[in-house]
Coordinates of C-alpha atoms in Angstrom, one line a residue:
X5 CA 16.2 65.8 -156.0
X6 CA 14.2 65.5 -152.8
X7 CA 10.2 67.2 -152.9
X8 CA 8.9 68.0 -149.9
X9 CA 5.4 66.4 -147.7
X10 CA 3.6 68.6 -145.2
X11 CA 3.8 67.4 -141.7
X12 CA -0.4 67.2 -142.1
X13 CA -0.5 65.0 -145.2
X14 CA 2.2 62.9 -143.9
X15 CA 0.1 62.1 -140.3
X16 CA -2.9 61.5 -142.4
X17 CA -1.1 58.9 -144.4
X18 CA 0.0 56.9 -141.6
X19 CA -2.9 56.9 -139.6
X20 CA -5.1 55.7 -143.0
X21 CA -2.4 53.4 -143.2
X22 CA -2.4 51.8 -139.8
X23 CA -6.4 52.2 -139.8
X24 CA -6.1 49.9 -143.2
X25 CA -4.1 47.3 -140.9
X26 CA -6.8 47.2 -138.1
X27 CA -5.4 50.2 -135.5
X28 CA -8.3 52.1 -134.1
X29 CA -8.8 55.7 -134.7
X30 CA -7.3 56.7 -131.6
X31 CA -4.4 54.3 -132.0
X32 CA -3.5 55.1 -135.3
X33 CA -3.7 58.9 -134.3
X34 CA -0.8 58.1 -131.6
X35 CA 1.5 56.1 -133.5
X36 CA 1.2 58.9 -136.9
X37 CA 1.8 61.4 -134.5
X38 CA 5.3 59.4 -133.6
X39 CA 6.4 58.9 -136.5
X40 CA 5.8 62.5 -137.8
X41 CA 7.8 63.9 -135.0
X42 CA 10.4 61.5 -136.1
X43 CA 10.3 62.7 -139.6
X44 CA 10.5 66.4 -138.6
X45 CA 12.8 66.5 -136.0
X46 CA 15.1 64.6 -138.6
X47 CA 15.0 61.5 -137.6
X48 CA 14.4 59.3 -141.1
X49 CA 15.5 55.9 -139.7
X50 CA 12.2 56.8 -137.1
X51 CA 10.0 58.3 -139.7
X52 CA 6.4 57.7 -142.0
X53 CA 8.6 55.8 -145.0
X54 CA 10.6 53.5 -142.3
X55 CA 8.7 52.8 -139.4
X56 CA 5.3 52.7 -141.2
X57 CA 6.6 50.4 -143.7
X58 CA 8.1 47.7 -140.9
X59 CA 4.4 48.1 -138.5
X60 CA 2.6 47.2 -141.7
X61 CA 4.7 44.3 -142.7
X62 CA 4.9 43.1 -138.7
X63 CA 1.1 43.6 -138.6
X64 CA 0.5 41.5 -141.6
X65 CA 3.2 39.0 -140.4
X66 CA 1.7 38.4 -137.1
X67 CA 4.8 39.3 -134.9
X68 CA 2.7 42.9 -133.9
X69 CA -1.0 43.0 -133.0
X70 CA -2.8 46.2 -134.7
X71 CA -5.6 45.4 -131.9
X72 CA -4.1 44.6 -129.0
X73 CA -4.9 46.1 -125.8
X74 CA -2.6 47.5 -123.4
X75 CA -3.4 46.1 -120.3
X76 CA -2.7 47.0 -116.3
X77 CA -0.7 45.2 -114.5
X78 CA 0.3 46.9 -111.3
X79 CA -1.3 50.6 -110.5
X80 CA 0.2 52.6 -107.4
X81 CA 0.0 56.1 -106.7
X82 CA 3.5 57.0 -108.2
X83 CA 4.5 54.1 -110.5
X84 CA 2.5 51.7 -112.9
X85 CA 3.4 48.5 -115.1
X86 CA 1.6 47.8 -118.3
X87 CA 1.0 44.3 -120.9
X88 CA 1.4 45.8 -124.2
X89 CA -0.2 42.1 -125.2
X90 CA 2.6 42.1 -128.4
X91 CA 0.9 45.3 -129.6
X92 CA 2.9 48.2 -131.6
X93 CA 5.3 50.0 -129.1
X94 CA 4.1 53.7 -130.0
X95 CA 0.5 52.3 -128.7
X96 CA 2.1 51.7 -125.5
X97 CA 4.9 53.7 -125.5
X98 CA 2.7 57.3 -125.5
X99 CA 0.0 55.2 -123.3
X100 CA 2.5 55.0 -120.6
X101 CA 3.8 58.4 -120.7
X102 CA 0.5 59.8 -120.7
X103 CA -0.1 57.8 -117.5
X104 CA 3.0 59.0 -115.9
X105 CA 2.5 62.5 -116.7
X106 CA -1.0 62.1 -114.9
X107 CA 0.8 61.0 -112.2
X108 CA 3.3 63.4 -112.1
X109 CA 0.3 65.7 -112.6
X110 CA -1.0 64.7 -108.8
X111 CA 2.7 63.2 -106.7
X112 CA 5.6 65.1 -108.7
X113 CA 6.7 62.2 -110.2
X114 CA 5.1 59.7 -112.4
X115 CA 6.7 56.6 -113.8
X116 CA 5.5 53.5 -115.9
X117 CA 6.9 50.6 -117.0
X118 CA 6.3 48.4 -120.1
X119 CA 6.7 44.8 -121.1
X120 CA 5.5 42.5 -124.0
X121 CA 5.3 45.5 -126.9
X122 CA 7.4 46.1 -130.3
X123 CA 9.9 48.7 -131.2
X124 CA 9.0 51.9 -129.8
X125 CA 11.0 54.3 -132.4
X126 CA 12.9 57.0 -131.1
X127 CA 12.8 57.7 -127.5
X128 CA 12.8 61.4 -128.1
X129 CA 9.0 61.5 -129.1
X130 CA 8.2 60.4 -125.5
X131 CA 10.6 62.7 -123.4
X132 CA 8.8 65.8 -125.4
X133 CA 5.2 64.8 -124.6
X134 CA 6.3 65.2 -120.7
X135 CA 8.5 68.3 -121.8
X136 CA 5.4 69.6 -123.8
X137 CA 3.2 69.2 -120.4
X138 CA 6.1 71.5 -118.7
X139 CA 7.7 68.4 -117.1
X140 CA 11.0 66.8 -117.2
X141 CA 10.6 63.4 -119.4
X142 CA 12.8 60.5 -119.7
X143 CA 11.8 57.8 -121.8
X144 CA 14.4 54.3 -121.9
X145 CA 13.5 51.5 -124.3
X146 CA 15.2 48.4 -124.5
X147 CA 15.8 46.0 -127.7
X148 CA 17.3 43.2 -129.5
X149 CA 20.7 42.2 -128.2
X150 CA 23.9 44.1 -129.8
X151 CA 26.4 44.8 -128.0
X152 CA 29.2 42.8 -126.6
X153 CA 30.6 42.6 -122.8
X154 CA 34.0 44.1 -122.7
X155 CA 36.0 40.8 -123.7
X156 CA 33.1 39.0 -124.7
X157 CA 31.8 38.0 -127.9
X158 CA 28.1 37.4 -128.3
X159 CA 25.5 40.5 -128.3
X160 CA 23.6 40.3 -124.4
X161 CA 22.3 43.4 -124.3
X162 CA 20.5 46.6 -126.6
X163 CA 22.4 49.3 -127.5
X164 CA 19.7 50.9 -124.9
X165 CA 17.6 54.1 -126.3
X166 CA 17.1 56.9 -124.0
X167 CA 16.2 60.2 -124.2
X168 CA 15.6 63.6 -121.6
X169 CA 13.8 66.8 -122.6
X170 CA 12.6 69.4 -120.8
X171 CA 11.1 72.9 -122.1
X172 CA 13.5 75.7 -122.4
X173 CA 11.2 78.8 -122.7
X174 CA 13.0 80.8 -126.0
X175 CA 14.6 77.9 -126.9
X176 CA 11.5 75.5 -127.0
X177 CA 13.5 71.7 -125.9
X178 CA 16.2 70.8 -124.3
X179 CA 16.1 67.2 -126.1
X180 CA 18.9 64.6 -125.8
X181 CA 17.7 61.8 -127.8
X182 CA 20.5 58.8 -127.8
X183 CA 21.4 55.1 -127.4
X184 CA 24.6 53.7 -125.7
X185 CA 26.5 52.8 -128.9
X186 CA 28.8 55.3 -131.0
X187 CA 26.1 54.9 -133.8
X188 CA 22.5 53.6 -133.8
X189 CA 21.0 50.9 -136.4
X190 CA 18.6 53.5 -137.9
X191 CA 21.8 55.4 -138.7
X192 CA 23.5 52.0 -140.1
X193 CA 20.7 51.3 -142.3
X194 CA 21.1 55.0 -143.9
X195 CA 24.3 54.4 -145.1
X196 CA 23.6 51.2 -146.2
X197 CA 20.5 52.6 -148.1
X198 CA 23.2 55.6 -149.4
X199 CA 25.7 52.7 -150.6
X200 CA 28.3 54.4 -147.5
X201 CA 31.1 52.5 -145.9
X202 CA 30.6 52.9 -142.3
X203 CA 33.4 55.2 -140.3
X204 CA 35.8 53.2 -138.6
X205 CA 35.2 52.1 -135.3
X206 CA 31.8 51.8 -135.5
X207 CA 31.0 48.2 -135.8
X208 CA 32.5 44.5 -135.3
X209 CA 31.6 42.0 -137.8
X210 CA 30.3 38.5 -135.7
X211 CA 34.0 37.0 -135.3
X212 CA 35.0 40.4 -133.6
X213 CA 36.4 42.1 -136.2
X214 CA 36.5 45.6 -137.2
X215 CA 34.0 46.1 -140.7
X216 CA 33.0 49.4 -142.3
X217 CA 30.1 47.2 -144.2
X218 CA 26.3 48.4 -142.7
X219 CA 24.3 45.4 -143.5
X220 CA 26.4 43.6 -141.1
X221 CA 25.2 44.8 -138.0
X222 CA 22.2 42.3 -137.6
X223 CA 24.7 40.0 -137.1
X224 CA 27.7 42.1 -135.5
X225 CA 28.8 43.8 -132.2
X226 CA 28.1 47.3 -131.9
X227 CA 30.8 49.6 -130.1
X228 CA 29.6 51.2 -127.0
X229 CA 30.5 54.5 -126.3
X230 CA 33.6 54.7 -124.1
X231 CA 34.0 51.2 -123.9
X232 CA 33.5 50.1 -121.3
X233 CA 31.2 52.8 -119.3
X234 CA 29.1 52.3 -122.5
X235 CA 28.5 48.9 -122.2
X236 CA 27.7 49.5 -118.1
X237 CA 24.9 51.8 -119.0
X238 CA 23.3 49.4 -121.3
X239 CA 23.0 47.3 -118.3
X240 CA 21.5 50.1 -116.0
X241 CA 19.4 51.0 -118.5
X242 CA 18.5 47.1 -119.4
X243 CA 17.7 46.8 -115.6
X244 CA 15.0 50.0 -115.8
X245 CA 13.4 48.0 -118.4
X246 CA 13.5 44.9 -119.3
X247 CA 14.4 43.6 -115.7
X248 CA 12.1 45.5 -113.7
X249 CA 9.0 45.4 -116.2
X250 CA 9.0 41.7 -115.6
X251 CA 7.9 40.7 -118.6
X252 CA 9.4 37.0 -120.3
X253 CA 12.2 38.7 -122.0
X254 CA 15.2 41.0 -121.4
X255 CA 18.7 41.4 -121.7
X256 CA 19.7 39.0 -124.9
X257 CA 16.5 37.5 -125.5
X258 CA 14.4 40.6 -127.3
X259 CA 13.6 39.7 -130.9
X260 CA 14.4 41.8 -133.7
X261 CA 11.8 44.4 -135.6
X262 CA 12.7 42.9 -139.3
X263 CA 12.1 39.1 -138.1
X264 CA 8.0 40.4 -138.9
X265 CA 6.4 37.3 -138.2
X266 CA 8.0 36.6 -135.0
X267 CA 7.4 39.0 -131.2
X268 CA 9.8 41.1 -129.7
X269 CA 8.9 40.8 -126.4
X270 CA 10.4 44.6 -125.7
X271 CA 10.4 46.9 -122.4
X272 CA 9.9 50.7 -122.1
X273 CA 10.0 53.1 -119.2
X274 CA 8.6 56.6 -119.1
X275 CA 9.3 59.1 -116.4
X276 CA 7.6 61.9 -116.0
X277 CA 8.8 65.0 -113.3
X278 CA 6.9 68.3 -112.5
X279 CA 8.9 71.0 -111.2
X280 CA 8.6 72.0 -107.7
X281 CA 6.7 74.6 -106.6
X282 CA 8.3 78.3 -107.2
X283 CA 10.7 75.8 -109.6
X284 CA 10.8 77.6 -113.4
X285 CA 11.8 74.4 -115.1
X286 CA 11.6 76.4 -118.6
X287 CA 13.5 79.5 -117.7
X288 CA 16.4 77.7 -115.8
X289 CA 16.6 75.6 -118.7
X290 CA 16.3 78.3 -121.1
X291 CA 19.3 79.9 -118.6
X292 CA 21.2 76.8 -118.8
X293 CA 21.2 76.5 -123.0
X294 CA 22.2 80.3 -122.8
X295 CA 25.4 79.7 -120.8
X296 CA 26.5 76.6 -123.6
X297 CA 26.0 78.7 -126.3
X298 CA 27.8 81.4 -124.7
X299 CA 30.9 79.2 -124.1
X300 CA 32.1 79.5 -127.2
X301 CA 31.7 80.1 -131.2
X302 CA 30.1 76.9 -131.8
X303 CA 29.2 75.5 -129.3
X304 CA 25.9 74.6 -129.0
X305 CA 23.3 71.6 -126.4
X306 CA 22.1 68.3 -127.8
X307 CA 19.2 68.4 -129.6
X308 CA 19.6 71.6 -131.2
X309 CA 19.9 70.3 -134.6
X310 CA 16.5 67.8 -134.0
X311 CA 14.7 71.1 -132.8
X312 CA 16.2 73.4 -135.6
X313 CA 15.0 70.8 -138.1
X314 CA 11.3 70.6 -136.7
X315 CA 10.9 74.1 -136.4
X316 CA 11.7 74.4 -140.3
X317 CA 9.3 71.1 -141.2
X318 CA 6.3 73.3 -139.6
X319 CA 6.3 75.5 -142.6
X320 CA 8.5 73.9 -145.2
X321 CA 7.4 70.0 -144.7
X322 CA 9.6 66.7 -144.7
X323 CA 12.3 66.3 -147.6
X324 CA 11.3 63.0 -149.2
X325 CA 13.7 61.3 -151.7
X326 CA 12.2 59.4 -154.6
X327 CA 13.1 56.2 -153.0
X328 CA 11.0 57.3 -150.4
X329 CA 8.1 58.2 -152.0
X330 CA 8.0 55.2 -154.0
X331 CA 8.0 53.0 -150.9
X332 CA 5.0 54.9 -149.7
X333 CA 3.2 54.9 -152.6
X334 CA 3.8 51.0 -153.2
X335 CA 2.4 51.2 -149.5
X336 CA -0.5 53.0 -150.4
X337 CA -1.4 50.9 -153.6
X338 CA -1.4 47.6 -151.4
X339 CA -3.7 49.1 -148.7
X340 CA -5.7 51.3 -150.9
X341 CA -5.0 54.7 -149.3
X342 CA -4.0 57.8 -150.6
X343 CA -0.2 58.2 -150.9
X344 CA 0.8 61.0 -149.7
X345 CA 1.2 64.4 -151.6
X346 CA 4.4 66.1 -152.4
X347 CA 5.7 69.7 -153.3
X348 CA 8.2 70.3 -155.2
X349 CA 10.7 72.9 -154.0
X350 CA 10.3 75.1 -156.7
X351 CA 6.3 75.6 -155.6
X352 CA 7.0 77.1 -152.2

């Protein structure tokens, strides 16, 4: 039976955690605040018990800097690149949206590459801080190589995550938080956790064929969606990243997040759009989720679910299973924090 952790205790967990490991205040504050929104908008594979544990071990492994700065590279009036120096990719992930929203703020349009930074967790979490300024965000992230060429055989490119959001007044987000595969990693590693075959069609093994086993996708092809036009937007998306950030890396060469001790060398962009004057971003959108739920019994726009499940975690928490909680509080015990508290579902 899962218990449940308010959204509070949870971000003060992570950010004693990461503190523990060497983040500053204001840096530990950032990357907590990512991985709650993870956790609440249901996102577990993105959350405090997964993406905590792997920055700790990475951190303590030497393939992530806790201290590293996040450095300038290029600065013009619309568009900026960033070093993330090998630091932890929520560090520079919300550092470049910030910046683009700023400069969205001023021109209309901000946007801000990053190169040389970890795994930045779900893409989502980036798109909403523009959406929560009343922008349009887009956040793109690339990553280790897993997916095929139509024909081909090795992994030369991410399964690409990307994510829009915009606010829709009544609604609160539009939020379309994806990657270019017919299932992610995060989602693989739940059903492995769960002791799930895979559905079919999800996953090559590393000779090419077809496996329904989740610990293989280290090693195996991920299916794009539609084929082929899935693979051709990992490229586009691989070229507004890792290509045009310029760092050392793209395409086939990112490293993995569980290789700890060894730099991923990955590439973000965040885009951030104000609406034009006399332009209601949140009431057209607001109009436009109206008209999808009006099309038909069940129909309903992406993201609802993610946005359904955060609204509910404001007052009701995170459900935590007891594998879970015991990775956290094995966590806690080696740092010498406070594990998180729990309610049980009964107490509420």
């Amino acid at each position: 039976m899962s218990r449940h952790v308010a959204l509070g205790e949870l971000h003060r967990f992570a950010a004693d955690a990461l503190r523990a490991v060497g983040m500053s205040v204001e840096h530990a504050g950032w990357t907590a605040d990512g991985l709650v929104w993870a956790d609440a908008h249901d996102l577990p594979a993105h959350g405090v018990s997964s993406k905590l544990v792997q920055c700790v071990a990475r951190v303590r492994a030497g393939g992530t800097d806790a201290t590293a700065p996040v450095v300038p590279v290029l600065e013009r009036p619309a568009y900026a690149v960033l070093d993330a120096c090998d630091g932890w990719g929520q560090v520079a992930g919300t550092d470049a949206m910030r910046r683009a929203v700023a400069k969205a703020g001023a021109l209309g349009v901000g946007a801000v590459s990053v190169r040389r930074t970890s795994s930045a967790a779900a893409m989502g979490y980036y798109a909403d801080l523009a959406a929560s300024a009343g922008m349009l965000g887009i956040a793109v992230t690339n990553g280790p190589p897993l997916v095929a060429a139509p024909g081909g055989t090795r992994r030369v490119v991410s399964n690409m995550g990307h994510a829009v959001a915009a606010p829709a007044g009544e609604h609160g987000r539009v939020l379309y938080d994806t990657a270019t595969t017919t299932m992610s990693t995060g989602q693989m590693d739940l059903h492995r956790e769960r002791g799930e075959e895979l559905p079919e069609g999800v996953l090559r093994d590393a000779q090419g064929e077809p496996t329904r086993d989740p610990s293989l996708w280290s090693t195996g092809l991920l299916e794009p969606i539609g084929g082929h036009r899935g693979f051709g937007l990992s490229i586009a998306l691989e070229l507004l990243t890792g290509v045009l950030a310029g760092g050392e890396r793209f395409g086939d060469e990112v490293g993995l997040p569980t290789r700890h001790d060894e730099t991923q060398g990955v590439s973000l962009m965040m885009i951030a759009v104000a609406p034009a004057e006399g332009v209601d971003l949140a009431a057209r959108a607001q109009e436009l989720v109206d008209r999808v739920v009006a099309s038909g019994p069940d129909a309903r726009t992406p993201g609802l679910r993610a946005v359904t499940a955060a609204a509910r975690a404001e007052w009701e928490g995170v459900p935590y299973g007891d594998e879970q909680l015991e990775r956290l509080a094995s966590l806690a015990d080696e740092l010498d924090v406070a594990p998180p508290g729990v309610t049980s579902p009964a107490a509420r």
